[in-house]
Short mmCIF file of C-alpha atoms and ligand atoms in Angstrom, two decimals:
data_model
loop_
_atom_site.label_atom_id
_atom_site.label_comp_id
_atom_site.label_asym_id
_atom_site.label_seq_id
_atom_site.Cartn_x
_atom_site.Cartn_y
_atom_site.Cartn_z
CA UNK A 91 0.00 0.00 0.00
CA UNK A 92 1.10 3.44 -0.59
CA UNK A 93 0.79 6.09 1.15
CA UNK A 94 1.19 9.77 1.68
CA UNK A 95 0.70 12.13 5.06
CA UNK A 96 0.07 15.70 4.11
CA UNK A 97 0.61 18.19 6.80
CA UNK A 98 -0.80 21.73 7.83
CA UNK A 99 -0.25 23.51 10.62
CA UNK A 100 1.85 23.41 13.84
CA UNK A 101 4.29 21.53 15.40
CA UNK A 102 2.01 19.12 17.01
CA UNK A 103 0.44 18.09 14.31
CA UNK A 104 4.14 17.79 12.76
CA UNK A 105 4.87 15.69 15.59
CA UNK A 106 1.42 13.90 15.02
CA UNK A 107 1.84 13.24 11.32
CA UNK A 108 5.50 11.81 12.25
CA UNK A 109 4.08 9.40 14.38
CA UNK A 110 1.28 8.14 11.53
CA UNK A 111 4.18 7.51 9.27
CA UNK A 112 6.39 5.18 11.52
CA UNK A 113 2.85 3.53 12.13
CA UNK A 114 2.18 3.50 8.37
CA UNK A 115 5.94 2.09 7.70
CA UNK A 116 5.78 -0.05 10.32
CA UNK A 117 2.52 -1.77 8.54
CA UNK A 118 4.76 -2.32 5.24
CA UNK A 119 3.10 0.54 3.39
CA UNK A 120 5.35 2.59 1.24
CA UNK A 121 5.72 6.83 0.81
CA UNK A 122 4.50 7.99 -1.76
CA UNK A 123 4.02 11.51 -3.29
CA UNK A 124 -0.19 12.31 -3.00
CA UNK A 125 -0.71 12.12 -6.71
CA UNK A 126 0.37 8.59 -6.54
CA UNK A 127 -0.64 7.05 -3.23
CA UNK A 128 -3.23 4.49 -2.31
CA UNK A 129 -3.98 6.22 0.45
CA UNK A 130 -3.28 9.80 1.83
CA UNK A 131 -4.06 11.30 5.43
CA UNK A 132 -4.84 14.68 5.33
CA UNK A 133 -3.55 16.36 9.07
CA UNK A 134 -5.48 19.58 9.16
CA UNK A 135 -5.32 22.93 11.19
CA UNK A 136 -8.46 25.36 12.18
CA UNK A 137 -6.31 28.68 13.64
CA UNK A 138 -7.85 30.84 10.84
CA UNK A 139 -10.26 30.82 7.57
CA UNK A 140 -7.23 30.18 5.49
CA UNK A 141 -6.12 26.88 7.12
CA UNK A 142 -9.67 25.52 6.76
CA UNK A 143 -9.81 26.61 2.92
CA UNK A 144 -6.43 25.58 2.61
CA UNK A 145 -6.95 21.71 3.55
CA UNK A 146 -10.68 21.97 0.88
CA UNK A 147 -8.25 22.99 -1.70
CA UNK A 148 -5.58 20.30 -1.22
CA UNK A 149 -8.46 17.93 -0.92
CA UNK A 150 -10.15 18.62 -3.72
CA UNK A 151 -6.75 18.75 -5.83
CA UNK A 152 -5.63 15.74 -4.69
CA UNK A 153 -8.77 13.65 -5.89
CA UNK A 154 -8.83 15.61 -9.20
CA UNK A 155 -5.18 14.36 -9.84
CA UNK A 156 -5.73 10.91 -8.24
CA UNK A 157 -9.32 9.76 -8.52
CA UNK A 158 -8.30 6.37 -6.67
CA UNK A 159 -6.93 7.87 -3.79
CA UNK A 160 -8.54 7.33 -0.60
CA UNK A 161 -8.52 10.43 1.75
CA UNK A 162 -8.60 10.23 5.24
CA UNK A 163 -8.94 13.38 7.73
CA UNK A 164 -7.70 14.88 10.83
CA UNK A 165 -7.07 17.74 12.90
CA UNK A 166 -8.53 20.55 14.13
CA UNK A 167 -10.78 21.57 10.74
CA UNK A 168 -11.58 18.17 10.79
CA UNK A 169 -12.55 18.09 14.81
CA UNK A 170 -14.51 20.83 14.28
CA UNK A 171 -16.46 20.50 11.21
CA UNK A 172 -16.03 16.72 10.74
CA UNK A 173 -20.08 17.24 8.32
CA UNK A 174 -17.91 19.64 6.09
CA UNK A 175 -14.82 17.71 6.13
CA UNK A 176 -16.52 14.69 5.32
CA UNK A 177 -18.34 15.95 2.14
CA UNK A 178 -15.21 16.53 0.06
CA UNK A 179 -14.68 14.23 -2.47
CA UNK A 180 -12.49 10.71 -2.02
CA UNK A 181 -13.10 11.44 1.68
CA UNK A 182 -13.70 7.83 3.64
CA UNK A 183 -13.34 8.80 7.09
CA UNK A 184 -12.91 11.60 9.54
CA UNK A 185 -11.24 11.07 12.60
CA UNK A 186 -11.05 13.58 15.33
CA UNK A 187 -8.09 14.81 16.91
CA UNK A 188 -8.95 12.88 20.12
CA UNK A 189 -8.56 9.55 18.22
CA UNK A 190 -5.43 10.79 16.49
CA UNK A 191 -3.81 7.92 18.42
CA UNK A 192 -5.59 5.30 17.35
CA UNK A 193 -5.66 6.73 13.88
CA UNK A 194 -3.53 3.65 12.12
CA UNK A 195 -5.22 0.80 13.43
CA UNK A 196 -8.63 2.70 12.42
CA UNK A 197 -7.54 2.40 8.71
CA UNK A 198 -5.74 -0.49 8.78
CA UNK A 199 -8.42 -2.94 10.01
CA UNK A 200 -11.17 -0.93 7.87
CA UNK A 201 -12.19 -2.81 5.26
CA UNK A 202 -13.71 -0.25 3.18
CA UNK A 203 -9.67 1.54 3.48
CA UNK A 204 -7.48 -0.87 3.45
CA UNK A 205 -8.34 -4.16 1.44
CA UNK A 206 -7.03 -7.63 3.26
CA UNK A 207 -5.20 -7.31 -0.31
CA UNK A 208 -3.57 -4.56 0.72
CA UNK A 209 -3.23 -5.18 4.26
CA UNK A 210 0.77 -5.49 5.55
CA UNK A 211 3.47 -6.14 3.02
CA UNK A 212 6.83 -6.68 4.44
CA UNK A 213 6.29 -4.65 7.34
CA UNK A 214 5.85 -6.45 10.88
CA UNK A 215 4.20 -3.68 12.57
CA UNK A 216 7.16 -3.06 14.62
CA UNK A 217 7.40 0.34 15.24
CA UNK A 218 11.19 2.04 15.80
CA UNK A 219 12.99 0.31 13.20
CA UNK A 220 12.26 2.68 10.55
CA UNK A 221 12.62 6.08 12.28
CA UNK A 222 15.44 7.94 11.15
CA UNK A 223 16.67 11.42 10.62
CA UNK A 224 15.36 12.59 7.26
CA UNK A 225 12.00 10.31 7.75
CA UNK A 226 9.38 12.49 6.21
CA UNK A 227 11.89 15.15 4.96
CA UNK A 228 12.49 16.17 8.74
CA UNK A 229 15.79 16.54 10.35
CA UNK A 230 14.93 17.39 14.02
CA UNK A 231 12.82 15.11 15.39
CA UNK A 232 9.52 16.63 17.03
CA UNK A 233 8.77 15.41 20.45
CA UNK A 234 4.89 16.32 21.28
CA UNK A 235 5.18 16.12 25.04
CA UNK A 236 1.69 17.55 26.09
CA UNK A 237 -1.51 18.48 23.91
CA UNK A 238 -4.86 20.52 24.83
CA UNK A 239 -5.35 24.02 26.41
CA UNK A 240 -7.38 25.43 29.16
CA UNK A 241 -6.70 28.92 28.47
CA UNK A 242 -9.14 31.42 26.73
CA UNK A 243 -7.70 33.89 24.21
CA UNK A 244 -11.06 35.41 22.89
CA UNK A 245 -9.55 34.90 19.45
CA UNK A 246 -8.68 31.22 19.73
CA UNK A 247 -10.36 27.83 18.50
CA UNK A 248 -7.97 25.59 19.79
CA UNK A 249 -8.91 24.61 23.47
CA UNK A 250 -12.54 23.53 21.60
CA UNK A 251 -10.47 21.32 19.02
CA UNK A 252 -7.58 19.89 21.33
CA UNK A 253 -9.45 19.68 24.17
CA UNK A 254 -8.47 19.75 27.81
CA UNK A 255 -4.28 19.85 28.46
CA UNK A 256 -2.95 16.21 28.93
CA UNK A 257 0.56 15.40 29.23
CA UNK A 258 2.80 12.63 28.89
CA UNK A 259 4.52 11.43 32.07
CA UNK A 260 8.45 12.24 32.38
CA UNK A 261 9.73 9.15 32.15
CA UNK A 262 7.53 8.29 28.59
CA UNK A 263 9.04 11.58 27.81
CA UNK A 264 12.60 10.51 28.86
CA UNK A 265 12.07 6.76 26.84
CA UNK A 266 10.95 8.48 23.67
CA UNK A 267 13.94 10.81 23.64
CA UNK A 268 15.89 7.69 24.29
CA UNK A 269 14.44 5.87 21.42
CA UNK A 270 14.69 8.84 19.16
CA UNK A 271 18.14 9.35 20.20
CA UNK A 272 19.15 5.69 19.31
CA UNK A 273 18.21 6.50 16.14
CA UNK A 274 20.08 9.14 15.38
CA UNK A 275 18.03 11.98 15.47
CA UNK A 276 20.55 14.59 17.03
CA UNK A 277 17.82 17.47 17.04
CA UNK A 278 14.57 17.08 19.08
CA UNK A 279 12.21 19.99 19.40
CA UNK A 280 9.80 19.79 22.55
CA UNK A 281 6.22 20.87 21.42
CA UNK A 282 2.89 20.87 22.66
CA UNK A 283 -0.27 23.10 22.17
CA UNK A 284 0.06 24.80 25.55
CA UNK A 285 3.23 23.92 26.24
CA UNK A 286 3.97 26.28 29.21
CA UNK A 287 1.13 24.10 31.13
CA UNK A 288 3.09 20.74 30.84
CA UNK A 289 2.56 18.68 33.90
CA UNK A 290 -0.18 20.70 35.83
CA UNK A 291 -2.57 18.20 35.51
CA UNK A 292 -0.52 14.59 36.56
CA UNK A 293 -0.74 13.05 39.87
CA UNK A 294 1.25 14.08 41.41
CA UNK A 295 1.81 17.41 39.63
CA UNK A 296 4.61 18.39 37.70
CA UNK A 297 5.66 21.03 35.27
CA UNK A 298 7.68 22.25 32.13
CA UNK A 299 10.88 23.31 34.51
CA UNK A 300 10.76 19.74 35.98
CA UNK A 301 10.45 17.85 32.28
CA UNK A 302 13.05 20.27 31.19
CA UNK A 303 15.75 19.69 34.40
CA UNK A 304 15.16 15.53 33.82
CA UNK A 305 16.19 16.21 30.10
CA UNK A 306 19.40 18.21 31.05
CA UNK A 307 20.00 15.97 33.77
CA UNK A 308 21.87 13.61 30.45
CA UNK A 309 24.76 12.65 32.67
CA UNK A 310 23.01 11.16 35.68
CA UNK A 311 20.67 9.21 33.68
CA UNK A 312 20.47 5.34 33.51
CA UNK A 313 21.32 5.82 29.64
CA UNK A 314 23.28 9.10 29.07
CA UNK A 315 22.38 11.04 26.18
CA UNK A 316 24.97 11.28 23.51
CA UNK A 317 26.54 14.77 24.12
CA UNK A 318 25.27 16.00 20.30
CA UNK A 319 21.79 15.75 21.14
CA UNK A 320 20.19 19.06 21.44
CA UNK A 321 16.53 20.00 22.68
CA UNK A 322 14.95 23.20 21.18
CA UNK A 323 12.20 24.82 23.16
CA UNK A 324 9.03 25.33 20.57
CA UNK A 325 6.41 27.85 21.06
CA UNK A 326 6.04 29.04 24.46
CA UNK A 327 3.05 31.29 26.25
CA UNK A 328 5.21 34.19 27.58
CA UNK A 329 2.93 33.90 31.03
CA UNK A 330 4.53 30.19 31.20
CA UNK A 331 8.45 31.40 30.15
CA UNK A 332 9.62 31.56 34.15
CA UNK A 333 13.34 32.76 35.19
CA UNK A 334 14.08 29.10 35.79
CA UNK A 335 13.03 28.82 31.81
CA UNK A 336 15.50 31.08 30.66
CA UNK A 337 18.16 29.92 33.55
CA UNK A 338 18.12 26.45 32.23
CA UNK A 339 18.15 27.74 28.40
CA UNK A 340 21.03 30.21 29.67
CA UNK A 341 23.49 27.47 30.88
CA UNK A 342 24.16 26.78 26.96
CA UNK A 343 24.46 22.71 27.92
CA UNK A 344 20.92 21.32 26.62
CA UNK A 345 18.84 23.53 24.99
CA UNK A 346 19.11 25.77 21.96
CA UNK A 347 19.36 30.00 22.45
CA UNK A 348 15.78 29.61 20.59
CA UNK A 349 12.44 31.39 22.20
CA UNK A 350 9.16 31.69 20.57
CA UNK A 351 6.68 33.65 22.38
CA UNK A 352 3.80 34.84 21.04
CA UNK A 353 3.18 38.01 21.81
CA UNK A 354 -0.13 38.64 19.88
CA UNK A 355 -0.12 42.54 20.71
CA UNK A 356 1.14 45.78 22.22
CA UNK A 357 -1.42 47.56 23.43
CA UNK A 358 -2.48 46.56 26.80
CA UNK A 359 -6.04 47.26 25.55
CA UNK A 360 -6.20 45.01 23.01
CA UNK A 361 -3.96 42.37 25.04
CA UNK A 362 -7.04 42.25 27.78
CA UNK A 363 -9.74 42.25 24.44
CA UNK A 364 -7.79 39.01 23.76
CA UNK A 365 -7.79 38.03 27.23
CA UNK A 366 -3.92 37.61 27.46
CA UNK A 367 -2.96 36.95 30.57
CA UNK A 368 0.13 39.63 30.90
CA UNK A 369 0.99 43.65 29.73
CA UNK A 370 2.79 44.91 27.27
CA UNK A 371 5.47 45.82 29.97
CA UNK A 372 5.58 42.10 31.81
CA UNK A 373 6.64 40.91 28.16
CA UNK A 374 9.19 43.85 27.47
CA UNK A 375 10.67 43.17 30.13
CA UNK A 376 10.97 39.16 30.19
CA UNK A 377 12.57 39.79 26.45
CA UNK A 378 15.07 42.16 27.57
CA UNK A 379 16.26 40.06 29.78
CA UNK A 380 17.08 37.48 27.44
CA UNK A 381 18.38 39.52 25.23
CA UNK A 382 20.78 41.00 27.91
CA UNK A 383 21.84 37.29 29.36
CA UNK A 384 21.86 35.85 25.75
CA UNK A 385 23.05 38.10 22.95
CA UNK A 386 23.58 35.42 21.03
CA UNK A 387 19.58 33.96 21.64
CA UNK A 388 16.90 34.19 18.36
CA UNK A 389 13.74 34.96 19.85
CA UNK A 390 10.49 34.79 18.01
CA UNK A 391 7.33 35.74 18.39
CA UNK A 392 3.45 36.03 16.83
CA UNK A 393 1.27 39.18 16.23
CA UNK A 394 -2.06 39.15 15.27
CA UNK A 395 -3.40 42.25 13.15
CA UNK A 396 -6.76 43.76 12.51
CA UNK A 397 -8.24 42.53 15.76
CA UNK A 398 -12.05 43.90 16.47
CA UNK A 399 -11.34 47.10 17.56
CA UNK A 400 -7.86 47.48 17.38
CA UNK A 401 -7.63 51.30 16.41
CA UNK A 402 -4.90 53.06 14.73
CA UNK A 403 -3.16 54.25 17.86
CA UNK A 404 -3.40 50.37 19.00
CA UNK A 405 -1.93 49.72 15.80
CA UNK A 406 0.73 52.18 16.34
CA UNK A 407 1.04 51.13 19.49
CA UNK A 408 2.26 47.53 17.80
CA UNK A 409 4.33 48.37 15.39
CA UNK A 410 6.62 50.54 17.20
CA UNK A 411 7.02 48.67 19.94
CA UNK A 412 8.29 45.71 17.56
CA UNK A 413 10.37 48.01 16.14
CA UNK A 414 12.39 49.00 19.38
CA UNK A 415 12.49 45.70 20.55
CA UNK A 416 15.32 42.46 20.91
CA UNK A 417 12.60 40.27 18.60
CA UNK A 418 14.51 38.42 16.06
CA UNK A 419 11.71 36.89 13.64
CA UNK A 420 7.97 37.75 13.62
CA UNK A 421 5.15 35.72 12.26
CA UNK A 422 2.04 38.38 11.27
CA UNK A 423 -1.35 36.81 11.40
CA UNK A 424 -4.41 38.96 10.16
CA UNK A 425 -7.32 38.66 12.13
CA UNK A 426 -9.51 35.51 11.53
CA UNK A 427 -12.98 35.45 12.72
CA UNK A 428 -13.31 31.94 14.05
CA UNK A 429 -17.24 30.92 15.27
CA UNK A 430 -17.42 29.63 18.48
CA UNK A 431 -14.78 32.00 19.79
CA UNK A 432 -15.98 34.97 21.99
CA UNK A 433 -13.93 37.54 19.79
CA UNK A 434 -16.33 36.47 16.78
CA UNK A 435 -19.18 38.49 18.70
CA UNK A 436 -17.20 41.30 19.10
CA UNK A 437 -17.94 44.84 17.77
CA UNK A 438 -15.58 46.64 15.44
CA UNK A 439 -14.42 44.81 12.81
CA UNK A 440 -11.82 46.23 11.39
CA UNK A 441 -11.90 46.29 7.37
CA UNK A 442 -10.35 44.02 5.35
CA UNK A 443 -7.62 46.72 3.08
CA UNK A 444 -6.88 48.04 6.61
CA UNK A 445 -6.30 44.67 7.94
CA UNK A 446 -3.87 44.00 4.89
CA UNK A 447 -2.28 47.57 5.06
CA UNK A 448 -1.55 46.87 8.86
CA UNK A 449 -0.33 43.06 8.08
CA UNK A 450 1.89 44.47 4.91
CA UNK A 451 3.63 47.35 7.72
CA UNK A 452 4.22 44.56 10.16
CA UNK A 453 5.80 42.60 7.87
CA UNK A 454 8.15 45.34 6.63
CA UNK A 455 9.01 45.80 10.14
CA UNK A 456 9.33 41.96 11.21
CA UNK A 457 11.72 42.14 7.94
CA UNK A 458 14.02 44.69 9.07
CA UNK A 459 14.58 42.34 12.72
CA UNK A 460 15.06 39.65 11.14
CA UNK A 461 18.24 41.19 8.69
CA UNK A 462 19.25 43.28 12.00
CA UNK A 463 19.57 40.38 13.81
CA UNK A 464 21.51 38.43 10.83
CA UNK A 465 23.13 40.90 10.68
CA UNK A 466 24.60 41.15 14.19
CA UNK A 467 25.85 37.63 14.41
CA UNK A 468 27.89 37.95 11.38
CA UNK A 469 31.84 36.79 12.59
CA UNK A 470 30.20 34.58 15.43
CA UNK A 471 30.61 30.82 15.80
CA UNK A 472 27.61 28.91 16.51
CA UNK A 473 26.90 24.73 16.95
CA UNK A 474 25.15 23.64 13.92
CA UNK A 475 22.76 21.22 12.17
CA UNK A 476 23.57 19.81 8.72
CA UNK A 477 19.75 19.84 6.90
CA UNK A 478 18.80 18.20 3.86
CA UNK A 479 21.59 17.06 1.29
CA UNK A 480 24.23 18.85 3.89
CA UNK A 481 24.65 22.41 1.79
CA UNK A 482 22.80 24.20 4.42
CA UNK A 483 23.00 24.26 8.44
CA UNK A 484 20.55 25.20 11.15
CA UNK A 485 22.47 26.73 13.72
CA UNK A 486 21.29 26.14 17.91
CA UNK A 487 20.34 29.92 17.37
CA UNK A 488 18.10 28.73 14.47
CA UNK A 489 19.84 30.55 11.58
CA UNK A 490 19.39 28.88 8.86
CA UNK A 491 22.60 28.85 6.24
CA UNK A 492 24.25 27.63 3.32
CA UNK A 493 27.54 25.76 3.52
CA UNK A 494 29.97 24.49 0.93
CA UNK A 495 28.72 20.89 -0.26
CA UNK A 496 30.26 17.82 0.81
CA UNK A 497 28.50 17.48 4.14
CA UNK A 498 25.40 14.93 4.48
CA UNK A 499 22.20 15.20 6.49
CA UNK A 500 22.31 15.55 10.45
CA UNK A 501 25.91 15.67 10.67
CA UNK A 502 26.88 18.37 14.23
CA UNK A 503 29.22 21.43 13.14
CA UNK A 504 30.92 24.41 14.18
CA UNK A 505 30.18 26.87 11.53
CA UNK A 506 31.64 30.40 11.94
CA UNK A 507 28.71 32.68 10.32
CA UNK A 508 30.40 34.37 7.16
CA UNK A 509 27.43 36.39 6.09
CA UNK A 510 23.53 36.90 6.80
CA UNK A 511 22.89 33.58 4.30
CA UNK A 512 26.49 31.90 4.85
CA UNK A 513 28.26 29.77 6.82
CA UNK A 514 31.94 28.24 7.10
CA UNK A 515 31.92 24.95 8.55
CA UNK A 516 34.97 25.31 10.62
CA UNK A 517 35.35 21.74 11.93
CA UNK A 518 32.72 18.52 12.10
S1 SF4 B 1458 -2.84 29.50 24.93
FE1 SF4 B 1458 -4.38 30.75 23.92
S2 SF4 B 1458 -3.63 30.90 21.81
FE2 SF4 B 1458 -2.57 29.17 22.73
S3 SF4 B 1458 -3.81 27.36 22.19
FE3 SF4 B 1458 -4.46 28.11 24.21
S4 SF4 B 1458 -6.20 29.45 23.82
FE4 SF4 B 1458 -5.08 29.18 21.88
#
């Protein structure tokens, strides 16, 4: 059987869509581009308008091109219009993010899916033996450690698609880096939807700071981690990004000088609109900080524009503050009105050109961090990541760069950065 996993969205579903195709492998199907496979799972993401008509379009094109094909969905567009979702053509199921696990054996013993025919080739539905750096065009391995949110960001459809937070025990977390590690993967990025709220809900309760000390802890464990594997903190609440956070991040042993935190907004006004739980100035101040202990550190960050009601001194109000501050990379989201949020009953909607005027500015702006910040590590020697066929390197403070060829996949550098876009490996 072939098959194909298409992907949208963030790094959990990443993470989930990695573990369907070590699932899928380990059943003896084969990967196959969407045009040609038997079978294609179609991982889909809600945040905004786009995402949802993103997934119809791929849908619909991929049945067009491959009338055979049989289309299976998930995610959050699929949680949370599974009647829609399951009206597009060549679509045979719909599985909700809440089954995600059991996703595999769903197909696999369906009969109207997966024909006895086509049922297990060579595979022996042991899973491990396949995973490998490169599996599903993916370097870093993503490690979802914890999934759901109880938060309430008026703007936000996730907590009604993920569901409640859940997250997996330590020592899982500890075996699965073990397991990824034997394989070679010397790159593992910690995810999760609310990441920040990692272990608040086990008995007895833990949190991120304790998952993240057992990770650095590499020496004293039972099986030490090789020395070259690196952990890289994904998108983080800035509420949930403690001292101890940055501390542990600070110490330079573990984990990558790599933040995102999602700032969504300046204005304090808006910030409570969106019921974020901090100010303008408890964020300022928790990136200067960073920036001040970690010169070196990329930190990221999201910004929605065009919220209801955001004015033009709001707006103001966001784009110089980005300006003036340490940011290093900025993704800009125009506002998407999602129903069943509480900021879809809000007044003042701003209009669409000013929406895209705003988004276009912030963009410029996000533009000129991002070449500042290139820009200042020019002459500096960072740890790298050899991605891809080896000509470029992700460095630990996620720069990404080209290199002369020669090098393969996942191999650890030192590359001294020669230019905003080039690096000089200096030794392997
Ligand atoms: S923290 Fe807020 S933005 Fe993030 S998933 Fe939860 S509700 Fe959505």
């Amino acid at each position: 059987m072939r098959y194909s996993v298409v992907t949208f969205g963030c790094r959990v579903n990443q993470a989930d869509s990695l573990g369907f195709e070590e699932d899928l492998l380990a059943c003896g199907a084969v990967s196959a581009p969407p045009e040609q496979a038997d079978l294609v799972v179609v991982n889909t993401c809600s945040v905004t308008a786009t995402a949802d008509q993103g997934a119809r379009q791929t849908i619909r094109r991929i049945a067009r091109d491959n009338p055979a094909a049989r289309i299976v969905v998930t995610g959050c567009y699929a949680t949370r219009r599974p009647d829609e979702v399951g009206e597009l053509p060549n679509v045979v199921r719909v599985i909700r993010n809440d089954d995600k696990p059991r996703l595999i054996p769903l197909i696999v013993t369906d009969q109207a899916i997966v024909s006895t025919a086509e049922r297990f080739g060579e595979g022996d539905g042991s899973c491990g033996a396949l995973l490998e750096p490169g599996m599903a065009g993916r370097t870093a391995f993503t490690l979802r450690v914890q999934t759901g949110c109880a938060e309430r960001c008026s703007y936000c459809i996730i907590p009604s698609t993920r569901g409640r937070p859940r997250s997996v025990a330590i020592d899982a977390v500890l075996a699965e880096v073990d397991r990824v590690a034997a394989a070679g993967f010397a790159e593992i990025a910690l995810t999760g939807v609310h990441l920040g709220s990692y272990g608040r809900e086990l008995a007895p309760r833990s949190s991120l700071v304790e998952l993240l000390r057992a990770l650095a802890s590499r020496g004293s464990r039972s099986v030490p981690l090789p020395p070259e594997v690196l952990f890289r903190i994904s998108s983080l609440e800035p509420m949930d990004c403690s001292l101890d956070v940055v501390d542990l991040v600070a110490e330079g042993r573990a984990f990558a000088p790599h933040f995102h935190l999602p700032l969504q907004h300046a204005s304090n006004r808006v910030l409570a609109a969106m019921q974020r739980p901090y100010t303008i100035e408890y964020y300022a101040s928790l990136v200067n900080d960073i920036r001040t202990r970690m010169p070196h550190a990329s930190i990221g960050s999201d910004v929605i524009v065009g919220f209801p009601g955001e004015t033009d001194e709001d707006f103001d109000q966001l784009a110089s503050y980005l300006e003036g501050s340490p940011l290093t990379h900025v993704h800009v989201f125009p506002y998407s009105d999602r129903p069943g949020t509480t900021a879809t009953a809000m007044s003042g909607k701003v209009p669409g050109p000013v929406v895209r005027e705003r988004g276009r500015r912030v963009r410029e702006v996000a533009a000129g961090l991002a070449t500042r910040f290139r820009q200042s590590q020019v002459g500096t020697v960072r740890p790298g990541l050899t991605l891809e066929d080896g000509s470029t390197v992700i460095t630990d403070n996620y720069l990404k760069l080209r290199i002369s060829p020669g090098r393969t996949r996942n191999e650890r550098v030192r590359v001294r950065i020669a230019s905003q876009h080039d690096g000089e490996v200096l030794c392997g």
